[in-house]
Amino acid sequence: VIDEVAAFDGLRDEVRAWCARTIPTDWREQQAGANHGEFLSFQRWWRDQLIEAGYFVPHWPKKWGGREMSLPEQVVLYEEMARGDAPRNAISQVAVYNAAPAVMHAGTAQQQERYLPAIVGGEIWCQGFSEPNAGSDLASLQTRAIRDGDHYIVNGQKIWTSMARDATRCILLARTNPDVSRHRGISLFVMDMDTAGIEVRPIQNAVGESEFCETFMTDVVIPADNLIGAENDGWAVSQQSLGSERAVVLIGLAELLRRNGRGFLLESVRQWTMPDGSPAIDDPAVREQLGGLYGEVEILRLLLGRMVTNLIRHGGTGPESSVVKIYYSELLQRLMRIGTEMQGLPAQLHRPTVASSGWESRDFLHDFINAYAWTIGGGTNEIMRNIVAEKVLGLPKEVQVPAGPR
Amino acid sequence: MRLTDPERDEIAGTARRLLTERSSSAQVRSLLEDPMGFDPRLLAEMVDLGWGASHLPESMGGYGVSLGDTYPVFVEMGRALVGGPLSTSALVAGGVLAAAPNRSLAEAIGSELVAGTSSVTVAIAGTHGHYTPAGLGVEAMIVGTTVRLSGTAHFVPDASAAQRAIVFARTGDGVVAVAVDLSGPGVTVADTEFVDRTRRAGTLSFAGYETGLDDLLAAPGEGATLLDAGVDLGATAMAMDSFGVGEVVLERTTEYVKQRFQFGRPIGSFQVMKHRLADAVLLVETSRVAVIDAAEAVSPLDPAPAMSRSLAASTAKSYVGDAMARLCQDALQSHGGIGFTWEHDMHLYLKRVLANQAFYGTSRWHRRRVADLVLDTATAADVSPSGRPRLPADGR
């Protein structure tokens, strides 16, 4: 898809060989029904393999332990990882793709010295942004941080803090000035998770996993030195951290959907039969649906190819990343829904969840429900559609109504 | 030959400027009841600009530029609801000629086509509008060196404007493609009235039409392959056309909901309108990449291998066809009462994309065609839909 990528055959061979050497062929069996401890130790092992190979923070500058991979090189890396059926690196996403960019962009030299080596060493971080009453409307968040000499006192509650119970640190958005308009009075902090006054409770999600948590903060003391960027500038700092590297990571997700999602569905249909005993794959309605899905998954790949090409040639992604997010998440969910429907009753059997597998665990019903993580997380698709309508088409904002009860 | 990004933008810009001026709503409307349905002077200008020749090989007198670069002119023709035989003749017939086994005949007809002295249509569909060997409405009898045609080809695009037709016909030994001189005896051309009045199509009826073996573009045993190429070209032409319509309908609807006030506010501030239009953006952006992929795959100069070509074309035909139809349906609704009037253009756009959905095979059929291609091959997951330069790993 991308001409610029063709030049990196050497890297492709390297990653492919590494995957063949490193990824245990039976990792899915190992992780089927794994408890939290088994999940975590496998995740840590996998993270260490990535660190050792230089694939953990491939896009980072060399001085912080990265490989300074260009965007096309990252495309190759993530494609090959997906092709090699690599497990998901679930424990490092916040540290590498949310915390680190903020620290690099807005952190002081001392903060960078303190945090970046820890992140590249594999420290687990969580993200304290959403609150029970501040989900899609994140800017209405109520967690308070009050300055008191050389520290802040924090009180409030965060939710959907993935990996919070295993995290060493948290990037936290808290209100430092309640008197100015919503976005303006928010600051970004690094909060050490072993500080007194933090209580973490895991939340079981709809597929029964407990990756994300509620985090309660009662008079938590955060040194003023942990403020990232200027006081009350946290909103802007956190928005900056949505880096282009994350757009490239999507290439890997598209490849996974193509191979493990669509590929597995096509493979499975060959095993299934119709009520009259004839092969499901000969049924015209089944064939039509699969033919349509085949094309839609290719379109995802083409769409990402175009986005990454624009990124490489012109830098930056605009609101088209919202288009990709909506299309990817809804296609993922639809594909899994169709698999569930086609398989019929056997799809309803309970199977042990394959930890570390991401959104293509090879259990259609599980993956269908789990796909809500994508249609809701990272900004619900409804909010994404508002963004597309307002930023791409320039449609007027809704008429404001007076604020309701808090 | 491939163009640079600025060169491609230049072609698209020229097309946009010319057609904005020469195929305005008033001009399109003035042609709705015209027997030919197009402005011959505009056609001549488009031919002069090379739109009919640029994507064809030099052996046919073309300029040898990939359709992957020149496709915007066909998108712009959809956008401006242009009628007339250029797209049929240059894109579908031109592409079929470029792929035809009888090279000397194909190049002779091709050079007339490119010079603009002859317009060529392609006749595939029978009574029920299917584009398969079984669906053909014309039969060919080959006796000695004589080829005799009988039956009727239906839904033949721009039949009345054409001097020649490439007619696909059944024989006892498979499909043939015959070059037919439409002014000759034994063939009758009749216009058919369609709901979409921005373009024309008709029937070719054969009674005692005779020609020689020299006029076979594809002999028995070769015709089915060429028919598939014709379907892919036609399907891609329809996808491009619908995409152009969808883009302009999105623009016009966006404009409308910004300036239409109800309840003291622009209706574009209502979330239901925003989400509908955000969906339209999604449909346009996903269609764009599908159209480009199909244009690359069917490009007459350097077409992808048949399987990849058909995958890309059928995906574009079904996905883009359905997406743009939905977009136009929603857009008419978003315009409210005014959108339901004859004087508003929404119905013209909607009828055009609905016609595009049906010509060259329905979406349902094209999805099954994709399934037929991928489900019965062992390496389905590794097949790329187009033959343009791929990530190297794909071929390994």
Tab-separated table of C-alpha atoms in Angstrom, chain A residues 74-385:
chain	number	residue	atom	x	y	z
A	74	GLN	CA	7.259	1.215	12.379
A	75	VAL	CA	4.683	0.155	9.790
A	76	VAL	CA	6.891	-2.786	8.898
A	77	LEU	CA	7.420	-3.663	12.561
A	78	TYR	CA	3.745	-3.667	13.510
A	79	GLU	CA	2.692	-5.484	10.372
A	80	GLU	CA	5.183	-8.233	10.948
A	81	MET	CA	4.290	-8.540	14.614
A	82	ALA	CA	0.655	-8.984	13.656
A	83	ARG	CA	1.613	-11.467	10.990
A	84	GLY	CA	3.689	-13.391	13.502
A	85	ASP	CA	0.640	-13.638	15.811
A	86	ALA	CA	2.357	-11.625	18.526
A	87	PRO	CA	0.510	-11.347	21.848
A	88	ARG	CA	-0.790	-7.935	22.835
A	89	ASN	CA	1.535	-5.862	25.001
A	90	ALA	CA	-1.300	-4.917	27.320
A	91	ILE	CA	0.664	-3.622	30.293
A	92	SER	CA	2.776	-0.993	28.565
A	93	GLN	CA	0.323	0.958	26.424
A	94	VAL	CA	-0.243	3.853	28.839
A	95	ALA	CA	3.418	4.199	29.766
A	96	VAL	CA	4.701	4.176	26.194
A	97	TYR	CA	1.897	5.840	24.232
A	98	ASN	CA	0.260	8.210	26.742
A	99	ALA	CA	2.650	9.062	29.580
A	100	ALA	CA	5.927	9.160	27.694
A	101	PRO	CA	4.812	11.583	24.950
A	102	ALA	CA	3.515	14.005	27.594
A	103	VAL	CA	6.761	13.799	29.537
A	104	MET	CA	8.823	14.251	26.359
A	105	HIS	CA	6.744	17.200	25.159
A	106	ALA	CA	6.100	19.058	28.363
A	107	GLY	CA	8.297	17.551	31.083
A	108	THR	CA	11.395	19.222	32.541
A	109	ALA	CA	14.837	17.708	31.999
A	110	GLN	CA	14.718	16.281	35.528
A	111	GLN	CA	11.287	14.767	34.950
A	112	GLN	CA	12.496	13.187	31.743
A	113	GLU	CA	15.528	11.749	33.590
A	114	ARG	CA	13.275	10.410	36.277
A	115	TYR	CA	10.510	8.858	34.206
A	116	LEU	CA	11.723	7.880	30.745
A	117	PRO	CA	14.396	5.368	31.832
A	118	ALA	CA	11.792	3.822	34.151
A	119	ILE	CA	9.311	3.506	31.287
A	120	VAL	CA	11.860	2.027	28.913
A	121	GLY	CA	12.772	-0.407	31.699
A	122	GLY	CA	9.199	-1.669	31.634
A	123	GLU	CA	7.471	0.170	34.460
A	124	ILE	CA	3.684	-0.193	34.362
A	125	TRP	CA	1.678	3.036	34.297
A	126	CYS	CA	-2.017	3.754	34.389
A	127	GLN	CA	-4.055	6.718	33.236
A	128	GLY	CA	-6.335	8.649	35.585
A	129	PHE	CA	-8.438	10.712	33.215
A	130	SER	CA	-12.089	9.523	33.185
A	131	GLU	CA	-14.354	9.878	36.192
A	132	PRO	CA	-17.790	8.457	36.951
A	133	ASN	CA	-19.334	11.790	35.908
A	134	ALA	CA	-16.739	12.738	33.320
A	135	GLY	CA	-16.639	10.185	30.532
A	136	SER	CA	-17.367	11.563	27.083
A	137	ASP	CA	-17.440	14.977	28.765
A	138	LEU	CA	-13.926	14.598	30.149
A	139	ALA	CA	-13.427	18.338	30.653
A	140	SER	CA	-16.056	18.317	33.400
A	141	LEU	CA	-13.794	16.252	35.656
A	142	GLN	CA	-14.051	17.002	39.379
A	143	THR	CA	-10.976	15.476	41.026
A	144	ARG	CA	-9.373	18.359	42.907
A	145	ALA	CA	-5.695	19.115	43.398
A	146	ILE	CA	-5.046	21.970	45.856
A	147	ARG	CA	-1.610	23.484	46.102
A	148	ASP	CA	-0.139	23.480	49.590
A	149	GLY	CA	3.457	24.702	49.679
A	150	ASP	CA	5.659	22.364	47.661
A	151	HIS	CA	2.981	19.773	47.094
A	152	TYR	CA	-0.624	19.247	46.023
A	153	ILE	CA	-3.381	17.547	47.998
A	154	VAL	CA	-5.572	15.424	45.727
A	155	ASN	CA	-9.103	14.187	46.372
A	156	GLY	CA	-11.440	12.460	43.969
A	157	GLN	CA	-12.257	9.334	42.046
A	158	LYS	CA	-11.067	7.997	38.698
A	159	ILE	CA	-12.507	5.179	36.635
A	160	TRP	CA	-11.389	2.918	33.754
A	161	THR	CA	-7.832	3.177	35.086
A	162	SER	CA	-6.521	0.147	33.208
A	163	MET	CA	-3.841	-1.852	35.042
A	164	ALA	CA	-4.092	0.465	38.078
A	165	ARG	CA	-3.591	-2.321	40.604
A	166	ASP	CA	-0.306	-3.318	38.989
A	167	ALA	CA	0.875	0.140	38.042
A	168	THR	CA	3.817	1.930	39.632
A	169	ARG	CA	2.671	5.369	38.496
A	170	CYS	CA	-0.367	7.159	37.147
A	171	ILE	CA	-0.732	10.137	34.838
A	172	LEU	CA	-3.502	12.058	36.474
A	173	LEU	CA	-5.707	14.894	35.320
A	174	ALA	CA	-7.043	16.984	38.212
A	175	ARG	CA	-8.739	20.335	38.574
A	176	THR	CA	-6.431	22.993	39.974
A	177	ASN	CA	-8.658	25.989	39.302
A	178	PRO	CA	-12.423	25.528	39.637
A	179	ASP	CA	-13.152	29.164	38.791
A	180	VAL	CA	-12.194	29.203	35.123
A	181	SER	CA	-13.969	27.498	32.251
A	182	ARG	CA	-13.774	23.749	32.065
A	183	HIS	CA	-10.688	22.988	29.997
A	184	ARG	CA	-8.599	25.764	31.461
A	185	GLY	CA	-8.390	24.792	35.126
A	186	ILE	CA	-6.976	21.287	34.696
A	187	SER	CA	-3.403	20.120	35.398
A	188	LEU	CA	-1.484	16.948	34.573
A	189	PHE	CA	0.435	15.123	37.303
A	190	VAL	CA	2.492	12.013	37.762
A	191	MET	CA	1.161	10.211	40.820
A	192	ASP	CA	3.145	7.413	42.448
A	193	MET	CA	0.708	4.583	43.063
A	194	ASP	CA	2.242	3.638	46.418
A	195	THR	CA	1.360	7.022	47.927
A	196	ALA	CA	-0.842	6.892	51.021
A	197	GLY	CA	-4.539	7.563	50.384
A	198	ILE	CA	-4.871	5.697	47.061
A	199	GLU	CA	-7.321	2.833	46.926
A	200	VAL	CA	-7.702	0.708	43.804
A	201	ARG	CA	-10.645	-1.583	43.116
A	202	PRO	CA	-10.672	-3.731	39.991
A	203	ILE	CA	-13.799	-3.578	37.828
A	204	GLN	CA	-14.915	-6.676	36.006
A	205	ASN	CA	-15.778	-5.804	32.428
A	206	ALA	CA	-18.548	-7.342	30.357
A	207	VAL	CA	-16.392	-10.290	29.301
A	208	GLY	CA	-15.370	-10.948	32.884
A	209	GLU	CA	-11.859	-9.558	32.723
A	210	SER	CA	-10.537	-7.151	35.325
A	211	GLU	CA	-7.976	-5.101	33.473
A	212	PHE	CA	-9.493	-1.788	34.417
A	213	CYS	CA	-10.157	-0.348	37.847
A	214	GLU	CA	-11.666	2.375	39.953
A	215	THR	CA	-9.106	4.505	41.776
A	216	PHE	CA	-10.064	6.529	44.844
A	217	MET	CA	-7.843	9.330	46.145
A	218	THR	CA	-8.216	10.672	49.675
A	219	ASP	CA	-5.816	13.474	50.670
A	220	VAL	CA	-3.124	12.062	48.422
A	221	VAL	CA	0.046	14.147	48.556
A	222	ILE	CA	1.756	14.734	45.199
A	223	PRO	CA	5.010	16.723	45.150
A	224	ALA	CA	4.690	19.924	43.091
A	225	ASP	CA	7.698	18.631	41.216
A	226	ASN	CA	5.432	15.980	39.643
A	227	LEU	CA	3.371	18.556	37.759
A	228	ILE	CA	3.891	18.028	33.988
A	229	GLY	CA	3.815	21.301	32.082
A	230	ALA	CA	2.372	24.457	33.562
A	231	GLU	CA	-0.338	24.520	36.207
A	232	ASN	CA	-3.793	24.658	34.578
A	233	ASP	CA	-2.289	23.644	31.224
A	234	GLY	CA	-2.925	19.928	31.664
A	235	TRP	CA	-5.671	19.665	29.084
A	236	ALA	CA	-3.446	20.881	26.284
A	237	VAL	CA	-0.528	18.756	27.490
A	238	SER	CA	-2.654	15.609	27.541
A	239	GLN	CA	-4.055	16.292	24.066
A	240	GLN	CA	-0.544	16.692	22.654
A	241	SER	CA	0.313	13.240	23.801
A	242	LEU	CA	-1.979	11.653	21.211
A	243	GLY	CA	0.996	11.068	18.981
A	244	SER	CA	1.281	9.945	15.400
A	245	GLU	CA	2.935	6.751	16.626
A	246	ARG	CA	-0.472	5.587	17.751
A	247	ALA	CA	-1.783	5.963	14.219
A	248	VAL	CA	0.941	3.575	13.117
A	249	VAL	CA	0.011	1.081	15.813
A	250	LEU	CA	-3.380	0.880	14.085
A	251	ILE	CA	-1.647	-0.689	11.092
A	252	GLY	CA	-0.917	-3.635	13.321
A	253	LEU	CA	-4.533	-3.766	14.454
A	254	ALA	CA	-5.750	-3.785	10.847
A	255	GLU	CA	-3.362	-6.610	10.058
A	256	LEU	CA	-4.625	-8.557	13.070
A	257	LEU	CA	-8.208	-8.081	11.964
A	258	ARG	CA	-7.282	-9.269	8.489
A	259	ARG	CA	-5.362	-12.350	9.575
A	260	ASN	CA	-6.802	-13.406	12.911
A	261	GLY	CA	-10.266	-11.912	12.497
A	262	ARG	CA	-11.273	-12.386	8.894
A	263	GLY	CA	-8.794	-15.206	8.309
A	264	PHE	CA	-10.113	-17.171	11.263
A	265	LEU	CA	-13.722	-16.566	10.224
A	266	LEU	CA	-13.098	-17.839	6.683
A	267	GLU	CA	-11.268	-20.845	8.115
A	268	SER	CA	-14.061	-21.554	10.603
A	269	VAL	CA	-16.890	-21.333	8.078
A	270	ARG	CA	-15.283	-24.235	6.233
A	271	GLN	CA	-15.948	-26.411	9.289
A	272	TRP	CA	-19.558	-25.382	9.771
A	273	THR	CA	-22.680	-26.939	8.285
A	274	MET	CA	-26.202	-25.860	7.463
A	275	PRO	CA	-29.300	-27.509	9.014
A	276	ASP	CA	-29.590	-29.867	6.033
A	277	GLY	CA	-26.016	-31.003	6.559
A	278	SER	CA	-24.620	-29.167	3.565
A	279	PRO	CA	-21.418	-27.161	4.031
A	280	ALA	CA	-22.070	-23.612	5.286
A	281	ILE	CA	-19.520	-22.356	2.825
A	282	ASP	CA	-21.819	-23.344	-0.052
A	283	ASP	CA	-24.755	-21.330	1.282
A	284	PRO	CA	-25.397	-18.297	-0.927
A	285	ALA	CA	-26.362	-15.991	1.946
A	286	VAL	CA	-23.227	-16.950	3.876
A	287	ARG	CA	-21.103	-16.421	0.805
A	288	GLU	CA	-22.573	-13.024	0.117
A	289	GLN	CA	-21.947	-11.853	3.666
A	290	LEU	CA	-18.368	-13.140	3.634
A	291	GLY	CA	-17.728	-11.540	0.246
A	292	GLY	CA	-18.864	-8.196	1.649
A	293	LEU	CA	-16.750	-8.532	4.786
A	294	TYR	CA	-13.721	-9.492	2.761
A	295	GLY	CA	-13.883	-6.187	0.921
A	296	GLU	CA	-14.607	-4.133	4.002
A	297	VAL	CA	-11.507	-5.460	5.746
A	298	GLU	CA	-9.420	-4.647	2.654
A	299	ILE	CA	-10.865	-1.138	2.724
A	300	LEU	CA	-9.667	-0.741	6.320
A	301	ARG	CA	-6.185	-1.632	5.181
A	302	LEU	CA	-6.357	0.823	2.277
A	303	LEU	CA	-7.717	3.541	4.556
A	304	LEU	CA	-4.882	3.103	7.038
A	305	GLY	CA	-2.396	2.976	4.205
A	306	ARG	CA	-3.659	6.336	3.022
A	307	MET	CA	-3.567	7.817	6.511
A	308	VAL	CA	-0.028	6.643	7.172
A	309	THR	CA	1.110	7.795	3.716
A	310	ASN	CA	-0.246	11.259	4.488
A	311	LEU	CA	1.509	11.113	7.824
A	312	ILE	CA	4.811	10.192	6.198
A	313	ARG	CA	4.545	12.739	3.378
A	314	HIS	CA	2.827	15.644	5.068
A	315	GLY	CA	3.181	14.961	8.800
A	316	GLY	CA	0.374	14.785	11.299
A	317	THR	CA	-3.073	13.280	11.120
A	318	GLY	CA	-6.158	15.415	11.272
A	319	PRO	CA	-9.678	14.404	12.123
A	320	GLU	CA	-9.316	11.479	9.703
A	321	SER	CA	-8.012	9.525	12.678
A	322	SER	CA	-11.576	9.733	14.023
A	323	VAL	CA	-12.824	8.248	10.753
A	324	VAL	CA	-10.381	5.372	11.120
A	325	LYS	CA	-11.325	4.792	14.761
A	326	ILE	CA	-15.036	4.593	13.956
A	327	TYR	CA	-14.578	2.403	10.894
A	328	TYR	CA	-12.128	0.032	12.563
A	329	SER	CA	-14.127	-0.444	15.754
A	330	GLU	CA	-17.447	-0.991	14.026
A	331	LEU	CA	-15.960	-3.336	11.455
A	332	LEU	CA	-14.256	-5.337	14.212
A	333	GLN	CA	-17.511	-5.596	16.092
A	334	ARG	CA	-19.568	-6.439	13.006
A	335	LEU	CA	-17.152	-9.146	11.911
A	336	MET	CA	-17.329	-10.789	15.336
A	337	ARG	CA	-21.106	-10.411	15.396
A	338	ILE	CA	-21.402	-12.133	12.026
A	339	GLY	CA	-19.121	-14.938	13.213
A	340	THR	CA	-21.311	-15.390	16.296
A	341	GLU	CA	-24.465	-15.475	14.185
A	342	MET	CA	-23.099	-17.869	11.586
A	343	GLN	CA	-21.717	-20.301	14.130
A	344	GLY	CA	-25.098	-20.436	15.845
A	345	LEU	CA	-25.556	-22.338	19.077
A	346	PRO	CA	-21.954	-23.568	19.431
A	347	ALA	CA	-20.869	-19.918	19.583
A	348	GLN	CA	-22.806	-19.650	22.850
A	349	LEU	CA	-20.618	-22.216	24.646
A	350	HIS	CA	-18.430	-20.790	27.369
A	351	ARG	CA	-14.752	-21.017	26.552
A	352	PRO	CA	-11.878	-19.954	28.772
A	353	THR	CA	-10.792	-16.440	27.892
A	354	VAL	CA	-7.436	-16.265	26.162
A	355	ALA	CA	-5.586	-13.555	28.085
A	356	SER	CA	-3.120	-11.310	26.223
A	357	SER	CA	-4.870	-11.929	22.915
A	358	GLY	CA	-6.431	-8.575	22.165
A	359	TRP	CA	-9.562	-8.526	20.054
A	360	GLU	CA	-9.053	-11.711	18.082
A	361	SER	CA	-9.122	-14.450	20.675
A	362	ARG	CA	-10.810	-16.853	18.227
A	363	ASP	CA	-14.004	-16.887	20.261
A	364	PHE	CA	-16.491	-14.856	18.215
A	365	LEU	CA	-18.994	-14.114	20.984
A	366	HIS	CA	-16.286	-13.084	23.429
A	367	ASP	CA	-14.627	-10.896	20.825
A	368	PHE	CA	-17.925	-9.332	19.788
A	369	ILE	CA	-18.653	-8.221	23.350
A	370	ASN	CA	-15.040	-7.258	23.974
A	371	ALA	CA	-15.144	-5.014	20.884
A	372	TYR	CA	-17.192	-2.506	22.852
A	373	ALA	CA	-13.844	-1.577	24.368
A	374	TRP	CA	-13.152	-0.005	20.976
A	375	THR	CA	-16.550	1.494	20.171
A	376	ILE	CA	-16.726	3.114	23.640
A	377	GLY	CA	-13.091	3.514	24.733
A	378	GLY	CA	-10.867	6.328	23.508
A	379	GLY	CA	-13.921	8.554	23.022
A	380	THR	CA	-17.249	6.905	22.192
A	381	ASN	CA	-18.069	6.620	18.525
A	382	GLU	CA	-20.871	9.119	19.111
A	383	ILE	CA	-18.336	11.694	20.309
A	384	MET	CA	-16.104	10.762	17.369
A	385	ARG	CA	-19.002	11.467	14.999
